[in-house]
Coordinates of C-alpha atoms in Angstrom, one line a residue:
Chain A
M127 CA 182.4 119.6 78.4
G128 CA 182.9 120.6 75.2
M129 CA 182.4 119.5 71.8
T130 CA 184.3 118.0 68.0
I131 CA 183.6 120.1 65.1
T132 CA 181.1 117.1 64.0
E133 CA 178.7 117.8 67.3
K134 CA 178.5 121.8 66.2
I135 CA 178.1 121.8 63.3
L136 CA 175.5 118.5 63.9
A137 CA 173.9 120.2 66.6
A138 CA 173.7 123.8 63.8
H139 CA 171.6 121.7 61.5
A140 CA 169.3 120.3 63.9
G141 CA 167.5 123.2 66.1
K142 CA 170.3 122.2 69.3
K143 CA 172.9 124.0 71.2
T144 CA 174.3 120.7 71.7
V145 CA 174.0 117.2 70.6
A146 CA 176.7 114.1 72.2
P147 CA 177.2 110.4 69.8
G148 CA 175.0 108.5 70.0
E149 CA 172.7 111.1 70.5
L150 CA 169.5 110.5 66.9
I151 CA 168.3 113.3 65.1
S152 CA 167.0 115.1 62.2
S153 CA 169.3 117.3 60.9
K154 CA 168.6 120.0 57.6
V155 CA 170.7 119.6 54.8
D156 CA 172.8 122.1 53.2
I157 CA 173.0 120.2 50.0
V158 CA 172.3 116.5 48.4
L159 CA 174.1 114.8 46.0
G160 CA 173.7 111.9 43.3
N161 CA 175.0 110.5 39.9
D162 CA 174.1 108.5 37.0
I163 CA 174.1 105.1 39.5
T164 CA 172.7 106.8 42.1
A165 CA 170.6 109.0 40.9
P166 CA 167.9 107.0 38.9
V167 CA 167.5 104.1 42.4
A168 CA 167.0 107.3 43.5
I169 CA 164.3 109.7 41.0
K170 CA 161.8 105.8 41.9
E171 CA 161.7 105.9 45.9
F172 CA 161.3 109.8 45.7
E173 CA 158.6 109.5 43.2
K174 CA 157.0 107.2 45.8
I175 CA 156.8 109.4 48.8
G176 CA 154.9 111.6 47.0
V177 CA 155.6 115.4 46.8
P178 CA 155.1 117.8 44.4
D179 CA 157.9 119.0 44.0
V180 CA 162.2 118.4 45.5
F181 CA 162.8 121.0 49.0
D182 CA 164.8 123.7 47.0
K183 CA 165.6 122.8 43.7
E184 CA 169.5 124.7 44.5
K185 CA 170.3 122.7 46.8
V186 CA 169.8 118.9 44.9
V187 CA 172.4 118.4 43.2
L188 CA 173.0 115.8 39.9
V189 CA 177.1 115.3 38.6
P190 CA 176.6 112.6 35.9
D191 CA 180.3 111.3 36.1
H192 CA 180.7 107.7 36.9
F193 CA 179.8 106.0 32.6
T194 CA 179.7 109.7 31.2
P195 CA 180.0 110.3 28.5
N196 CA 178.2 107.1 28.1
K197 CA 179.7 104.2 27.6
D198 CA 176.5 102.2 26.5
I199 CA 172.4 102.4 26.0
K200 CA 171.7 101.5 29.6
S201 CA 174.0 103.0 30.7
A202 CA 172.6 106.2 28.8
E203 CA 169.2 105.5 29.9
Q204 CA 170.1 105.8 32.9
A205 CA 172.0 109.2 32.6
K206 CA 168.2 110.5 30.6
L207 CA 166.2 109.3 34.2
L208 CA 168.8 112.3 35.2
R209 CA 168.3 115.3 32.7
S210 CA 164.1 114.4 32.6
F211 CA 163.8 114.8 36.1
A212 CA 166.5 117.9 36.5
K213 CA 164.7 119.7 33.6
K214 CA 161.5 119.4 35.8
H215 CA 161.9 120.0 38.6
E216 CA 164.2 123.5 36.7
L217 CA 167.6 121.6 39.4
T218 CA 170.3 125.2 39.3
N219 CA 173.0 122.2 39.9
Y220 CA 172.6 119.6 36.9
F221 CA 176.0 119.1 35.4
E222 CA 175.6 118.0 31.0
V223 CA 179.0 116.5 29.9
G224 CA 181.4 119.5 28.8
R225 CA 180.6 121.2 31.8
M226 CA 181.0 117.8 33.8
G227 CA 183.7 116.7 36.1
I228 CA 183.6 114.0 39.0
E229 CA 181.0 115.1 41.0
H230 CA 183.9 115.6 44.2
C231 CA 186.2 117.8 42.2
L232 CA 183.4 119.6 40.7
L233 CA 181.1 120.7 44.6
P234 CA 184.2 122.2 45.9
E235 CA 185.7 124.0 42.7
Q236 CA 181.7 125.8 42.2
G237 CA 181.7 126.3 45.5
I238 CA 178.3 124.4 46.0
V239 CA 179.8 122.6 49.2
L240 CA 180.6 125.4 52.1
P241 CA 182.3 125.5 55.2
G242 CA 179.9 124.1 57.7
D243 CA 177.4 123.0 55.5
V244 CA 176.0 118.8 56.9
I245 CA 175.7 117.2 52.9
I246 CA 174.2 114.0 51.6
G247 CA 175.6 112.8 49.0
A248 CA 174.7 108.8 47.4
D249 CA 178.1 108.2 47.1
S250 CA 180.9 106.9 49.4
H251 CA 183.3 109.8 48.7
T252 CA 181.1 112.3 49.7
C253 CA 183.2 112.5 52.1
T254 CA 184.9 114.8 50.5
Y255 CA 183.9 117.6 51.9
G256 CA 184.9 117.6 55.8
A257 CA 188.3 119.4 54.4
L258 CA 185.9 122.5 54.0
G259 CA 185.6 122.2 57.6
A260 CA 182.0 120.8 56.4
F261 CA 180.1 117.4 58.3
S262 CA 179.5 115.7 54.7
T263 CA 178.5 111.3 54.4
G264 CA 177.4 109.1 51.8
V265 CA 174.0 108.2 51.8
G266 CA 172.3 105.3 49.5
S267 CA 169.9 106.2 47.2
T268 CA 166.6 106.2 49.3
D269 CA 168.6 107.9 51.4
M270 CA 169.3 110.4 48.9
A271 CA 165.3 110.2 48.2
A272 CA 163.9 111.2 51.2
G273 CA 166.4 114.1 51.6
M274 CA 164.9 115.2 47.8
A275 CA 161.7 115.5 49.7
S276 CA 162.6 116.8 52.9
G277 CA 165.5 118.5 53.3
E278 CA 166.0 116.7 56.2
V279 CA 168.1 113.2 57.0
W280 CA 168.3 111.8 60.9
F281 CA 171.9 110.0 62.0
K282 CA 173.7 108.7 64.7
V283 CA 176.5 111.5 65.9
P284 CA 179.7 110.5 65.6
E285 CA 181.9 110.0 67.6
S286 CA 185.5 111.4 67.2
I287 CA 189.3 110.1 66.6
K288 CA 191.3 112.9 66.5
F289 CA 194.6 112.0 64.4
V290 CA 197.4 114.5 64.6
Y291 CA 199.8 114.9 62.5
N292 CA 202.8 115.8 63.6
G293 CA 205.8 117.2 62.2
N294 CA 205.7 121.3 59.8
D295 CA 207.5 119.0 56.2
L296 CA 206.2 116.1 54.4
N297 CA 209.7 114.5 53.4
E298 CA 209.7 114.5 50.1
W299 CA 207.1 112.8 47.3
V300 CA 205.4 112.8 50.5
S301 CA 201.7 114.4 49.9
G302 CA 197.8 114.1 52.1
K303 CA 197.8 110.6 49.8
D304 CA 200.7 108.8 51.6
L305 CA 199.5 110.2 54.6
I306 CA 196.0 109.2 54.7
L307 CA 197.1 105.7 53.1
H308 CA 199.8 104.8 56.3
T309 CA 196.8 106.3 58.1
I310 CA 194.4 103.1 56.6
G311 CA 197.0 100.4 57.2
D312 CA 197.8 101.3 60.5
I313 CA 193.8 102.0 61.9
G314 CA 192.7 99.2 58.6
V315 CA 189.7 99.6 56.9
D316 CA 187.3 99.4 60.0
G317 CA 189.5 101.3 62.4
A318 CA 187.4 104.0 62.1
L319 CA 183.7 102.6 61.2
Y320 CA 180.6 104.9 62.2
K321 CA 182.3 107.8 63.4
A322 CA 184.1 111.3 62.7
M323 CA 188.0 111.3 61.1
E324 CA 188.6 114.5 62.6
F325 CA 192.4 115.7 61.4
T326 CA 194.5 117.6 62.1
G327 CA 198.3 119.1 62.9
P328 CA 201.1 121.0 62.1
A329 CA 201.7 118.7 59.2
I330 CA 197.4 119.8 58.4
E331 CA 197.9 123.8 58.9
N332 CA 200.8 123.0 55.6
L333 CA 198.7 120.6 53.6
S334 CA 197.0 122.0 49.9
M335 CA 193.1 122.4 49.9
D336 CA 193.7 120.1 47.1
G337 CA 196.0 117.2 49.5
R338 CA 193.3 117.8 52.3
F339 CA 190.7 116.9 49.5
T340 CA 192.9 114.1 49.1
M341 CA 192.8 112.5 52.4
A342 CA 188.9 112.9 53.8
N343 CA 187.7 111.0 50.0
M344 CA 189.4 108.5 51.7
A345 CA 188.1 108.1 55.2
I346 CA 185.5 106.1 53.9
E347 CA 188.2 103.6 53.0
A348 CA 189.1 103.3 57.3
G349 CA 184.4 103.0 58.0
G350 CA 184.9 106.8 58.7
K351 CA 181.2 107.9 58.5
N352 CA 183.4 111.3 57.8
G353 CA 186.3 113.4 57.1
I354 CA 186.5 116.6 59.2
I355 CA 189.4 119.0 58.9
A356 CA 188.9 122.6 60.6
P357 CA 188.6 125.4 58.4
D358 CA 191.3 128.4 59.1
Q359 CA 192.9 130.8 56.5
T360 CA 194.3 128.1 54.2
T361 CA 190.2 127.2 53.3
I362 CA 189.6 130.9 54.3
D363 CA 191.2 131.8 51.2
Y364 CA 190.5 128.6 48.7
V365 CA 186.4 129.7 49.1
E366 CA 186.5 133.2 48.5
S367 CA 186.0 133.9 45.1
K368 CA 183.7 130.2 45.2
A369 CA 180.8 130.9 48.2
K370 CA 177.9 132.5 46.2
R371 CA 176.1 132.4 50.3
P372 CA 177.3 133.0 53.8
Y373 CA 179.0 130.2 55.1
K374 CA 180.1 129.0 58.5
I375 CA 183.6 128.3 60.5
Y376 CA 183.5 125.9 63.5
S377 CA 186.8 124.5 64.5
S378 CA 186.7 121.8 67.7
D379 CA 187.0 123.3 71.0
D380 CA 189.8 122.5 73.3
D381 CA 187.6 120.1 75.9
A382 CA 185.9 118.5 73.7
G383 CA 186.1 114.7 73.8
Y384 CA 187.8 111.3 71.7
D385 CA 187.1 108.0 71.5
A386 CA 190.3 108.0 70.1
V387 CA 193.5 110.8 69.8
I388 CA 196.1 109.1 67.4
E389 CA 199.4 110.9 67.1
Y390 CA 202.3 110.5 63.9
D391 CA 205.3 112.2 63.4
V392 CA 204.9 112.7 59.5
S393 CA 209.5 112.4 59.0
Q394 CA 208.1 109.0 60.2
I395 CA 205.7 108.6 56.5
E396 CA 207.2 108.0 53.0
P397 CA 205.5 108.0 49.5
Q398 CA 203.3 104.9 50.7
V399 CA 201.4 101.9 47.9
A400 CA 198.5 99.5 49.1
F401 CA 198.9 96.2 47.8
P402 CA 195.2 94.2 46.4
H403 CA 192.9 94.0 47.4
L404 CA 192.2 95.9 50.4
P405 CA 193.5 100.0 51.2
E406 CA 195.1 99.5 54.2
N407 CA 197.2 97.5 52.7
S408 CA 200.1 100.0 51.7
R409 CA 203.7 99.8 53.0
P410 CA 206.4 102.2 52.3
V411 CA 206.8 101.8 47.6
S412 CA 210.7 102.1 48.7
G413 CA 209.7 98.2 49.7
A414 CA 206.6 97.8 47.5
G415 CA 210.0 95.2 45.5
N416 CA 209.1 94.0 41.9
V417 CA 206.1 94.2 40.6
E418 CA 205.4 95.2 36.6
L419 CA 202.2 97.1 35.7
D420 CA 200.3 96.8 32.7
Q421 CA 198.9 100.6 33.6
V422 CA 199.3 103.9 35.2
I423 CA 195.6 105.3 36.1
I424 CA 196.0 109.2 37.2
G425 CA 193.0 111.1 38.0
S426 CA 190.1 110.4 40.1
C427 CA 187.7 112.2 42.8
T428 CA 190.7 111.5 45.4
N429 CA 193.7 112.4 42.6
G430 CA 192.8 113.8 39.4
R431 CA 193.6 118.1 41.3
M432 CA 195.1 120.9 40.0
E433 CA 198.4 119.9 42.4
D434 CA 197.4 115.8 41.3
L435 CA 198.5 116.6 37.6
R436 CA 201.4 118.9 38.2
I437 CA 203.2 116.7 40.2
A438 CA 202.4 113.9 37.2
A439 CA 203.7 116.3 34.2
K440 CA 206.8 117.7 36.6
V441 CA 207.8 113.7 37.0
L442 CA 207.3 113.3 33.4
K443 CA 208.4 115.7 32.0
G444 CA 211.3 114.8 29.2
H445 CA 210.1 110.9 29.3
K446 CA 207.9 108.2 27.8
V447 CA 205.8 106.1 29.0
H448 CA 207.2 101.8 29.8
P449 CA 206.5 100.4 26.1
D450 CA 204.7 98.0 27.6
V451 CA 202.3 100.2 29.6
R452 CA 199.1 102.6 28.7
L453 CA 199.5 105.8 30.8
V454 CA 195.3 106.4 31.2
I455 CA 195.0 110.8 32.6
I456 CA 191.5 112.1 33.6
P457 CA 191.3 115.9 34.8
G458 CA 188.4 116.0 37.4
T459 CA 186.2 118.8 35.6
Q460 CA 186.7 121.2 33.4
E461 CA 188.5 123.5 34.3
I462 CA 191.1 121.7 35.6
Y463 CA 191.3 120.9 31.9
K464 CA 191.7 124.2 31.3
Q465 CA 194.2 125.0 33.6
A466 CA 196.7 122.1 32.7
M467 CA 195.8 122.6 28.6
K468 CA 197.3 126.6 29.3
E469 CA 199.6 125.5 31.6
G470 CA 200.8 123.7 29.3
L471 CA 200.5 119.9 31.3
F472 CA 199.0 118.7 28.6
E473 CA 201.6 119.1 25.4
I474 CA 204.7 117.1 28.5
F475 CA 201.8 113.9 29.0
V476 CA 200.9 113.4 24.4
D477 CA 205.2 113.7 24.2
A478 CA 205.4 111.3 26.7
D479 CA 202.8 109.4 25.4
A480 CA 200.4 109.0 27.9
A481 CA 196.3 109.9 26.8
V482 CA 194.7 112.0 28.3
S483 CA 190.1 111.4 28.4
T484 CA 188.0 114.5 29.6
P485 CA 186.4 114.3 33.1
T486 CA 185.5 110.8 34.1
C487 CA 185.2 108.6 37.4
G488 CA 185.4 105.6 34.1
P489 CA 187.8 103.0 35.1
C490 CA 188.0 103.8 39.1
L491 CA 184.9 101.7 39.6
G492 CA 186.2 99.4 36.3
G493 CA 183.0 101.4 33.8
H494 CA 184.8 102.3 31.9
M495 CA 188.0 104.6 30.3
G496 CA 190.6 101.2 31.3
I497 CA 188.5 98.1 32.0
L498 CA 191.9 95.6 33.2
A499 CA 191.9 91.9 31.4
K500 CA 192.7 88.7 33.3
G501 CA 195.8 89.4 35.1
E502 CA 196.3 92.6 34.5
R503 CA 197.9 94.9 36.8
A504 CA 197.3 99.0 37.1
L505 CA 198.8 100.8 40.0
A506 CA 196.0 104.0 40.4
T507 CA 195.4 107.1 41.7
T508 CA 192.9 106.0 42.8
N509 CA 190.6 105.7 46.2
R510 CA 189.8 101.2 46.0
N511 CA 192.0 98.2 45.3
F512 CA 188.8 96.0 45.5
V513 CA 188.9 92.4 44.2
G514 CA 186.8 93.1 40.4
R515 CA 187.0 97.1 40.8
M516 CA 189.0 98.0 37.9
G517 CA 187.6 94.9 35.5
H518 CA 187.8 91.4 35.0
P519 CA 187.9 89.4 39.1
E520 CA 191.8 88.2 38.7
S521 CA 192.8 91.6 37.9
E522 CA 195.3 93.7 40.0
V523 CA 194.9 96.9 41.3
Y524 CA 197.7 98.9 43.5
L525 CA 197.2 102.7 44.8
S526 CA 199.4 105.7 45.2
N527 CA 199.6 109.3 45.2
P528 CA 200.2 110.8 41.2
A529 CA 204.6 111.0 41.7
V530 CA 204.5 107.5 42.6
A531 CA 202.1 106.1 40.0
A532 CA 204.2 108.9 37.5
A533 CA 207.1 107.2 37.8
S534 CA 206.2 103.6 37.9
A535 CA 204.2 104.3 34.3
I536 CA 207.9 105.5 33.3
M537 CA 210.2 103.0 34.9
G538 CA 207.0 99.8 33.9
R539 CA 207.8 98.7 37.9
I540 CA 206.3 100.1 41.0
V541 CA 209.0 102.1 41.8
G542 CA 209.2 105.9 43.4
P543 CA 209.8 109.0 41.5
G544 CA 213.5 109.8 42.8
E545 CA 214.1 105.7 40.6
V546 CA 212.7 107.4 37.8
E547 CA 216.3 107.3 34.8
Chain B
M278 CA 159.5 87.9 61.4
E279 CA 161.1 84.5 61.4
F280 CA 163.0 83.2 58.6
Q281 CA 165.1 80.0 58.1
G282 CA 167.3 78.5 55.4
L283 CA 170.7 78.0 55.0
T284 CA 173.4 79.6 55.6
W285 CA 176.4 81.2 52.8
K286 CA 179.6 82.0 54.8
F287 CA 181.5 84.5 53.5
G288 CA 184.8 85.8 55.2
A289 CA 185.8 90.1 56.0
D290 CA 184.9 93.6 54.8
V291 CA 183.2 91.8 52.3
D292 CA 183.0 94.7 50.0
T293 CA 180.2 96.2 48.0
D294 CA 182.2 95.0 44.6
A295 CA 182.5 91.9 44.7
I296 CA 178.5 92.1 46.4
I297 CA 178.0 93.1 43.2
P298 CA 180.2 95.1 40.4
A299 CA 180.6 98.2 39.0
R300 CA 180.2 96.0 35.6
Y301 CA 176.2 95.3 36.1
L302 CA 176.1 99.0 37.1
N303 CA 174.0 100.2 34.5
T304 CA 170.8 98.5 35.5
S305 CA 168.9 99.1 38.8
D306 CA 166.2 95.9 37.4
P307 CA 166.8 93.7 41.2
D308 CA 165.8 91.0 39.1
E309 CA 168.9 91.6 36.8
L310 CA 171.6 93.3 39.7
A311 CA 170.1 89.1 41.4
R312 CA 172.1 87.4 38.5
H313 CA 175.6 88.6 39.4
C314 CA 175.6 88.9 43.4
M315 CA 178.1 87.5 45.3
E316 CA 180.3 86.8 41.4
D317 CA 183.4 88.2 42.1
A318 CA 183.6 86.5 45.8
D319 CA 181.8 83.2 44.6
P320 CA 180.8 83.2 41.2
E321 CA 179.3 79.8 40.9
F322 CA 177.0 81.9 43.9
P323 CA 174.1 83.0 42.0
N324 CA 173.6 80.2 40.6
K325 CA 173.5 78.2 44.3
V326 CA 171.8 80.3 45.8
K327 CA 167.7 79.6 46.6
S328 CA 165.2 81.9 47.4
G329 CA 165.5 81.8 51.7
D330 CA 168.7 81.1 52.2
I331 CA 171.1 83.8 54.5
I332 CA 173.6 84.5 54.1
V333 CA 176.1 84.6 57.1
A334 CA 179.9 86.4 57.4
E335 CA 182.6 88.2 59.0
K336 CA 183.4 91.4 60.4
N337 CA 182.7 95.4 57.9
F338 CA 179.8 93.2 55.7
G339 CA 179.5 95.5 52.7
C340 CA 182.8 98.0 52.8
G341 CA 183.0 100.3 49.7
S342 CA 180.5 101.9 47.7
S343 CA 176.7 103.5 48.6
R344 CA 175.8 101.6 46.0
E345 CA 172.2 100.6 46.7
H346 CA 171.8 97.8 44.5
A347 CA 174.1 96.0 47.1
P348 CA 171.5 94.8 49.5
I349 CA 169.1 95.3 47.0
C350 CA 170.6 92.7 44.5
I351 CA 171.5 91.2 47.6
K352 CA 167.4 90.5 48.4
A353 CA 166.6 89.9 45.1
A354 CA 168.6 86.5 45.3
G355 CA 165.9 85.5 47.5
I356 CA 168.1 85.4 50.6
S357 CA 165.8 86.1 53.4
C358 CA 169.0 88.3 56.3
V359 CA 172.5 88.3 56.8
I360 CA 174.5 87.9 60.0
A361 CA 177.4 89.1 60.4
K362 CA 180.1 90.6 63.2
S363 CA 179.4 93.5 61.7
F364 CA 178.5 96.4 58.9
A365 CA 180.1 98.8 57.7
R366 CA 177.8 101.9 58.1
I367 CA 176.3 103.3 54.6
F368 CA 175.3 98.9 53.7
Y369 CA 173.3 99.1 57.2
R370 CA 171.5 102.0 57.3
N371 CA 171.2 101.3 53.0
A372 CA 169.5 97.2 53.8
F373 CA 167.2 99.2 56.7
N374 CA 165.8 101.9 53.7
I375 CA 165.1 99.2 51.6
G376 CA 163.7 96.4 53.7
L377 CA 166.9 93.9 53.7
P378 CA 167.1 92.3 57.9
I379 CA 170.4 92.4 59.2
L380 CA 171.3 91.4 62.2
E381 CA 174.9 90.9 63.5
S382 CA 176.5 88.8 66.7
A383 CA 180.0 87.5 66.5
E384 CA 178.5 84.9 68.5
A385 CA 176.8 83.2 65.8
V386 CA 178.5 84.1 62.6
D387 CA 181.7 81.7 64.9
G388 CA 179.7 79.2 65.7
I389 CA 177.6 78.0 62.3
N390 CA 179.7 76.2 59.4
E391 CA 178.9 76.5 55.5
G392 CA 175.7 75.0 55.0
D393 CA 173.8 74.9 59.0
E394 CA 170.3 75.5 58.4
V395 CA 169.3 78.5 60.9
K396 CA 166.6 79.6 62.1
V397 CA 166.5 83.6 62.8
D398 CA 163.5 85.0 65.3
V399 CA 164.2 89.0 63.5
D400 CA 161.5 90.3 66.2
N401 CA 164.2 89.1 69.3
G402 CA 167.0 88.9 68.2
V403 CA 167.0 85.2 68.6
I404 CA 169.5 83.2 65.9
Y405 CA 168.5 79.4 66.3
N406 CA 171.8 77.3 65.1
V407 CA 169.3 74.4 63.8
T408 CA 171.9 72.4 62.9
K409 CA 174.2 72.2 65.5
G410 CA 171.1 72.6 68.5
T411 CA 172.7 76.4 69.6
S412 CA 171.6 79.7 70.3
F413 CA 172.7 83.4 69.6
K414 CA 172.3 86.4 71.3
S415 CA 172.2 89.2 67.9
T416 CA 172.7 93.3 69.3
A417 CA 169.3 94.7 70.1
I418 CA 168.5 96.9 66.8
P419 CA 168.5 100.8 67.6
P420 CA 164.7 101.3 68.3
F421 CA 164.6 104.4 66.1
M422 CA 165.4 101.7 63.1
Q423 CA 162.8 99.8 65.1
E424 CA 160.3 102.9 64.3
L425 CA 161.6 102.4 60.6
I426 CA 160.5 98.8 60.1
D427 CA 157.8 99.7 61.7
A428 CA 156.7 102.8 58.9
G429 CA 157.7 99.9 56.5
G430 CA 160.8 101.5 55.4
L431 CA 162.3 105.6 55.2
I432 CA 160.6 105.5 52.0
N433 CA 156.7 104.5 53.9
Y434 CA 158.4 107.3 57.6
V435 CA 158.4 110.3 55.0
R436 CA 155.7 109.9 53.3
G437 CA 153.7 109.6 56.5
R438 CA 155.3 112.8 58.3
L439 CA 155.2 115.6 54.6
N440 CA 152.5 114.4 54.5
R441 CA 150.9 114.3 57.4

């Protein structure tokens, strides 16, 4: 029997010809990533191992993006730990505020993660890089510490579920976000527990890189170990100008084994909204009913990329944000920030009465830059709507794509872009 | 390893934001984190929980973020072990890595009411409901995870390998 793309990448990094689901392997890692919440714990654990240096100073990446620019003294102390560690170990890839971006927008943009890589990150949305055809998964701080010291990590080879998105054209205002929210709604928040989610089909082939990142990003919201999309010309066009080292293209064999194959007809999928308090509570925006909003967030590692900002601007142009709503827009990286500025998107945003922030994870995890009070309700292009995720435990978060978020900010309630008057 | 304690029951899909909200993640001090353990699932929990108590939960416990602060705060709050129908992947790994015993058993979860006294024999994977006089078998721990436990956690395991 053949192998899936996930199995092939893991076999290559374990020095084996083949691997099979369930097999325990020790895999070499190409990149080990941490942020200002998880790396402080990892650094403490790393010191306990007692090795003088990280395994490769070019392959350990630290991005202080969660509570930065630092929101309080404690978070400043945590960021300082990263800064000192990066200096001491002469890390090539440490990104200070001003060069920093949301890690999962930043690493692909900087060509740090590439097709065929094995990547571990002490952040659950590390699965984002699977969009490039890499095996990429979230781990905890102790695994990060062990990875920094040894350049290796143990894995159980996951079973794969193949998702096939049939149909060439997405409906108007439908994006990668809607495909993945629909999928999570179908299989549930543990529907792919411990498994690889392989996204395939004509609709994926036609999807932009930004849309693919959004889909792979949310694999963890179905419990997945990784999300993955086989590289094609779209991938190669994206990485060619960014890659500073060789990379390898893998794809699944025709006779590869899958735990399940799940097919969707994209013509049946309209823009989605996930209701509180789980991403699986997704439904078509047309069935949202009358949900009035206090805040709208457009940004995050899920939807803070150029395509997302362009769509938001298209909807917002010439309109004003509803008087009862705060709209905060957060470009994912400095490069995205600059490009959006060049394209005149900030003028559209500011004219619409939106606040534009420097890159940060900020409100997505209830850190800063838009925290909700008791009883408040937000629509966000982020990835989680758990209880208390964006602030007070009695606040509510709804999830959508950037077009729905922008339209809803204008109307003051959850609506599709077609309903903007 | 054996534990005996009173149980606290939680529902399905308890996420890491409920276990330790991100608003407290500007520190990694275990005792400080323990003061907010499970706060968004039950605001009174940090005051009610006693050393040696056991958490019992439905499926997919610990879903969401990779924050190791989640198992760290549960352990620091004095919880001796967590029994659930299933665990989210990263939480499962993290719990082993930091030495928080966790056991999978759907039957045990269904057979335990909140407040029942439960005895857990981790090595043999047996869960006794002392209050009801019943016992359950948990899913076996994979051999490699047992090796990690025997080595005293992942850090000791890696230290042993790298400094050999």
